[in-house]
Coordinates of C-alpha atoms and ligand atoms in Angstrom, one line a residue:
X1 CA 98.7 84.6 66.3
X2 CA 99.0 85.0 69.3
X3 CA 100.6 82.9 71.7
X4 CA 99.2 80.6 74.8
X5 CA 99.8 81.0 78.7
X6 CA 100.9 77.9 81.0
X7 CA 99.7 79.2 83.8
X8 CA 101.3 77.2 87.3
X9 CA 99.7 77.6 90.0
X10 CA 96.9 77.2 92.5
X11 CA 94.1 75.3 93.0
X12 CA 91.9 76.1 96.4
X13 CA 88.6 75.9 98.2
X14 CA 87.5 79.9 99.8
X15 CA 85.2 79.4 102.5
X16 CA 84.8 82.3 103.2
X17 CA 83.0 84.9 106.2
X18 CA 81.7 88.1 105.7
X19 CA 81.9 89.3 109.6
X20 CA 81.0 92.7 110.3
X21 CA 84.6 93.2 111.4
X22 CA 87.8 91.4 111.0
X23 CA 87.8 89.2 113.5
X24 CA 90.6 91.3 116.6
X25 CA 93.3 88.8 118.4
X26 CA 91.7 86.3 120.7
X27 CA 88.0 86.5 120.4
X28 CA 85.0 84.7 119.3
X29 CA 83.1 86.1 116.4
X30 CA 79.0 84.8 115.1
X31 CA 79.7 84.7 111.1
X32 CA 76.7 86.8 108.7
X33 CA 77.1 84.4 106.1
X34 CA 78.8 81.7 105.0
X35 CA 79.8 80.9 101.5
X36 CA 82.5 79.1 99.8
X37 CA 83.9 79.6 96.4
X38 CA 86.0 78.3 93.6
X39 CA 89.1 80.2 94.9
X40 CA 93.4 80.3 94.4
X41 CA 95.9 83.2 92.6
X42 CA 96.1 80.4 90.2
X43 CA 93.1 79.3 89.5
X44 CA 91.0 82.5 89.6
X45 CA 94.7 84.4 86.9
X46 CA 93.5 81.3 84.5
X47 CA 89.7 82.0 84.7
X48 CA 90.8 85.7 83.8
X49 CA 93.6 85.0 81.7
X50 CA 90.5 83.0 79.4
X51 CA 87.7 85.2 79.9
X52 CA 89.4 88.2 78.4
X53 CA 91.4 85.6 75.5
X54 CA 93.7 83.9 76.0
X55 CA 94.4 80.2 75.2
X56 CA 95.6 79.2 78.7
X57 CA 96.5 76.5 80.3
X58 CA 96.9 75.7 83.6
X59 CA 99.2 73.3 85.5
X60 CA 99.5 72.5 89.3
X61 CA 97.4 70.0 91.9
X62 CA 93.5 69.7 93.8
X63 CA 93.2 66.8 96.0
X64 CA 89.9 64.6 95.2
X65 CA 88.3 67.0 97.5
X66 CA 88.9 69.6 94.7
X67 CA 87.9 68.2 91.4
X68 CA 85.0 70.7 90.8
X69 CA 87.8 73.1 90.7
X70 CA 89.6 71.3 87.5
X71 CA 85.5 71.8 86.4
X72 CA 85.5 74.8 87.1
X73 CA 88.8 75.7 84.8
X74 CA 87.1 73.3 81.8
X75 CA 83.4 73.9 81.8
X76 CA 85.5 77.9 81.2
X77 CA 88.0 76.5 78.4
X78 CA 90.8 76.4 80.3
X79 CA 93.3 73.4 79.3
X80 CA 93.7 70.9 82.6
X81 CA 95.1 68.6 81.5
X82 CA 98.2 69.2 83.7
X83 CA 95.9 69.3 86.9
X84 CA 97.2 66.4 89.1
X85 CA 94.8 64.8 90.9
X86 CA 96.8 63.6 94.3
X87 CA 95.9 62.0 97.2
X88 CA 95.6 64.1 99.9
X89 CA 93.2 67.9 100.4
X90 CA 92.9 70.6 98.4
X91 CA 94.2 73.1 99.5
X92 CA 92.1 76.1 101.0
X93 CA 91.4 79.8 101.8
X94 CA 89.8 80.7 104.7
X95 CA 88.6 84.2 104.0
X96 CA 87.2 86.4 106.2
X97 CA 84.7 89.5 104.6
X98 CA 83.7 93.1 106.0
X99 CA 81.6 95.5 105.2
X100 CA 82.9 97.6 102.8
X101 CA 85.1 94.6 101.0
X102 CA 87.2 94.4 103.0
X103 CA 88.9 90.7 103.1
X104 CA 91.6 88.4 105.5
X105 CA 92.8 85.9 103.3
X106 CA 94.3 82.4 106.3
X107 CA 95.2 79.8 103.7
X108 CA 96.1 75.9 104.3
X109 CA 98.1 75.1 101.1
X110 CA 97.4 70.9 101.0
X111 CA 98.4 69.0 96.8
X112 CA 99.7 73.2 96.4
X113 CA 102.8 72.5 98.1
X114 CA 102.9 69.1 96.5
X115 CA 103.4 69.8 92.9
X116 CA 106.4 68.5 93.1
X117 CA 106.2 64.9 91.2
X118 CA 105.3 66.3 88.4
X119 CA 108.7 67.3 86.1
X120 CA 108.7 70.3 84.6
X121 CA 109.7 69.3 80.9
X122 CA 106.7 67.8 81.5
X123 CA 104.4 70.3 82.4
X124 CA 106.6 72.3 79.2
X125 CA 105.7 70.0 76.6
X126 CA 104.1 72.0 73.6
X127 CA 105.1 75.4 74.8
X128 CA 107.8 77.6 73.7
X129 CA 108.3 81.1 71.7
X130 CA 105.9 84.2 71.4
X131 CA 105.0 81.9 74.8
X132 CA 104.1 83.1 78.8
X133 CA 104.4 80.6 81.8
X134 CA 102.5 83.1 83.8
X135 CA 102.8 81.8 88.2
X136 CA 102.2 82.9 92.0
X137 CA 103.7 81.9 94.9
X138 CA 101.3 79.9 96.0
X139 CA 102.8 77.0 95.2
X140 CA 106.3 74.9 95.4
X141 CA 108.2 74.5 92.9
X142 CA 108.7 77.8 91.1
X143 CA 112.1 77.6 90.0
X144 CA 112.6 74.8 89.0
X145 CA 109.2 75.1 86.7
X146 CA 110.9 79.5 85.5
X147 CA 114.4 77.4 84.7
X148 CA 112.5 75.6 82.0
X149 CA 110.5 77.0 80.3
X150 CA 113.2 79.9 79.6
X151 CA 115.6 77.0 78.1
X152 CA 112.4 76.4 75.9
X153 CA 111.7 80.4 74.9
X154 CA 108.9 81.4 77.3
X155 CA 108.4 84.5 78.8
X156 CA 108.0 84.5 82.5
X157 CA 105.6 86.0 84.5
X158 CA 105.2 86.8 88.4
X159 CA 102.8 88.0 91.1
X160 CA 104.8 87.7 93.8
X161 CA 102.1 86.6 96.3
X162 CA 101.4 86.5 98.5
X163 CA 105.2 87.3 99.4
X164 CA 107.9 86.2 101.6
X165 CA 111.3 85.6 101.6
X166 CA 110.4 82.3 98.4
X167 CA 110.5 84.9 96.8
X168 CA 113.7 86.1 96.9
X169 CA 114.8 83.3 96.7
X170 CA 113.8 82.2 93.2
X171 CA 116.0 83.7 90.0
X172 CA 113.7 87.2 89.6
X173 CA 116.6 88.0 86.5
X174 CA 114.3 85.8 84.5
X175 CA 111.6 87.7 84.9
X176 CA 109.7 89.4 81.4
X177 CA 106.6 90.6 83.2
X178 CA 106.4 91.7 88.2
X179 CA 102.9 92.3 88.5
X180 CA 103.0 93.6 91.8
X181 CA 101.4 95.7 94.2
X182 CA 102.5 98.6 96.8
X183 CA 103.8 95.9 99.8
X184 CA 105.4 93.8 97.0
X185 CA 107.5 96.7 95.0
X186 CA 108.1 97.7 98.1
X187 CA 110.2 94.5 99.3
X188 CA 111.9 93.3 96.3
X189 CA 112.8 97.5 96.1
X190 CA 113.0 98.3 99.1
X191 CA 111.8 102.0 98.1
X192 CA 108.3 102.7 98.9
X193 CA 106.8 105.3 96.8
X194 CA 105.6 104.2 93.2
X195 CA 107.5 105.8 90.7
X196 CA 110.5 105.5 92.9
X197 CA 109.9 101.8 92.9
X198 CA 109.5 101.1 89.2
X199 CA 113.3 103.1 88.6
X200 CA 114.7 100.5 91.5
X201 CA 112.4 97.8 89.6
X202 CA 114.0 99.1 86.4
X203 CA 117.6 99.4 87.0
X204 CA 117.6 95.8 89.3
X205 CA 115.7 94.1 86.9
X206 CA 116.6 96.0 83.2
X207 CA 113.9 94.6 80.6
X208 CA 111.5 93.0 82.5
X209 CA 108.6 95.7 81.7
X210 CA 106.8 95.6 85.2
X211 CA 102.5 96.7 86.6
X212 CA 102.1 98.4 90.4
X213 CA 98.7 97.9 91.9
X214 CA 97.7 100.3 93.8
X215 CA 94.8 100.0 95.2
X216 CA 92.3 102.7 95.2
X217 CA 94.8 105.0 94.0
X218 CA 95.1 103.4 90.8
X219 CA 98.1 101.4 88.3
X220 CA 100.7 101.9 86.9
X221 CA 102.8 100.9 84.0
X222 CA 106.6 100.6 82.8
X223 CA 109.2 99.2 81.2
X224 CA 112.5 100.1 78.8
X225 CA 109.8 103.0 76.7
X226 CA 106.3 104.2 78.3
X227 CA 106.0 104.3 82.1
X228 CA 101.7 105.3 82.2
X229 CA 99.2 105.9 85.8
X230 CA 95.5 103.9 85.0
X231 CA 93.2 105.7 87.1
X232 CA 90.1 103.3 88.9
X233 CA 86.9 102.8 88.0
X234 CA 84.9 104.1 91.3
X235 CA 82.5 101.0 91.6
X236 CA 80.1 99.6 94.2
X237 CA 82.7 97.5 96.4
X238 CA 80.9 94.1 98.1
X239 CA 84.6 91.8 97.9
X240 CA 87.8 92.4 96.9
X241 CA 89.0 89.3 96.2
X242 CA 89.7 88.3 93.5
X243 CA 90.6 91.5 91.6
X244 CA 94.1 91.1 91.5
X245 CA 94.5 88.0 89.8
X246 CA 91.5 89.6 87.5
X247 CA 94.0 92.4 86.7
X248 CA 97.1 89.7 86.7
X249 CA 94.9 88.2 84.2
X250 CA 93.3 90.6 81.9
X251 CA 97.1 92.3 81.6
X252 CA 99.1 89.5 80.5
X253 CA 96.3 88.6 78.1
X254 CA 96.7 91.9 75.9
X255 CA 100.8 90.9 76.1
X256 CA 100.1 88.5 74.5
X257 CA 97.6 90.5 71.8
X258 CA 100.3 92.8 71.2
X259 CA 98.6 95.9 72.2
X260 CA 100.3 98.7 73.4
X261 CA 100.0 99.5 77.6
X262 CA 97.1 101.9 77.4
X263 CA 94.7 99.7 75.9
X264 CA 95.0 96.2 78.3
X265 CA 95.4 98.3 81.4
X266 CA 92.2 100.3 81.4
X267 CA 90.5 97.3 79.9
X268 CA 92.6 95.4 83.0
X269 CA 90.7 98.1 85.6
X270 CA 87.6 97.1 84.7
X271 CA 87.5 94.8 84.2
X272 CA 88.5 94.4 88.0
X273 CA 86.5 96.9 89.6
X274 CA 83.4 94.3 87.7
X275 CA 85.0 91.7 90.0
X276 CA 84.8 93.7 93.3
X277 CA 81.5 94.8 93.3
X278 CA 80.3 91.3 93.6
X279 CA 80.9 88.2 95.4
X280 CA 83.6 85.4 95.6
X281 CA 86.8 84.9 94.0
X282 CA 86.5 83.0 90.7
X283 CA 82.5 83.4 90.1
X284 CA 83.4 87.8 90.3
X285 CA 85.5 87.5 87.5
X286 CA 84.1 88.6 84.4
X287 CA 84.3 87.7 80.6
X288 CA 85.6 90.5 78.1
X289 CA 81.5 91.1 76.7
X290 CA 81.3 92.4 79.4
X291 CA 83.9 94.5 80.1
X292 CA 84.3 95.8 76.9
X293 CA 80.6 97.0 77.1
X294 CA 81.0 98.3 80.8
X295 CA 83.5 100.4 79.2
X296 CA 81.1 101.4 75.9
X297 CA 79.3 102.8 78.6
X298 CA 82.3 105.4 80.2
Ligands
LIG301 O1 93.7 86.8 95.7 C1 92.5 85.3 95.8 C2 92.9 84.0 96.4 O2 93.6 84.6 97.8 C3 91.8 83.2 97.3 O3 91.0 83.4 95.9 C4 92.7 82.9 97.6 O4 92.8 81.2 97.3 C5 93.7 83.6 97.8 O5 94.9 82.3 97.7

């Protein structure tokens, strides 16, 4: 049986403004539309994992105003017993989406940066060999949880988004799977060309697999034995928010299930392609059945 995933990650309320263009410094801009969505890289990735088919438990923190986020995860079948409700505001993201789907995001961390109250050994209770810990960089406490996961024989997947100095202070040698975009790959290695990023990652973190996303140029996968490229499946772009999170969830599910990289990279690419063709973060993430059907139509 495939292992399960403990996703130690953020939960955000996404405040999404549709704009004619991303606001410029000093400019006041009237938005064309406003919508409130469930989001957060952590929450989005838990939903993607579960919709892909993985047994998923989410750990993190919300305030009273974020209870609907835990309810949404639960409705999708994600275990939320490790989501704490604190006396502080839930994290939120102020998102501008311009015509063509490009976005820009300002984060208010809120309770996402108040996870320290939860002891790592209690958070990871019931997880061990064969299971994965998944992390992003929108919460506090990542290093302690990584150390605890390794003690238990778990594998660690890291999506170091949003990239900052804190990521470089994490015990990165413990990571088994990196999911990075070109900017993150360059920050981790000092290289810019995709092949060189992968070479440098292999040298710096031997034994770790790397998934490198390249936007409209697709993505690449590399481990000690395999290196492959996966082109995108073109589609009409409505909103790119959560495309990367969808990709992460579908890749990790495939890896857990023991699939070949060419199989899960293809499925993850189709899942992201469907996600960008819809508005919002979590609501845009497709179920496995829709993804398989779309692949069947190719
Ligand atoms: O990756 C997309 C997510 O980033 C959004 O849902 C937003 O909450 C930010 O965390």
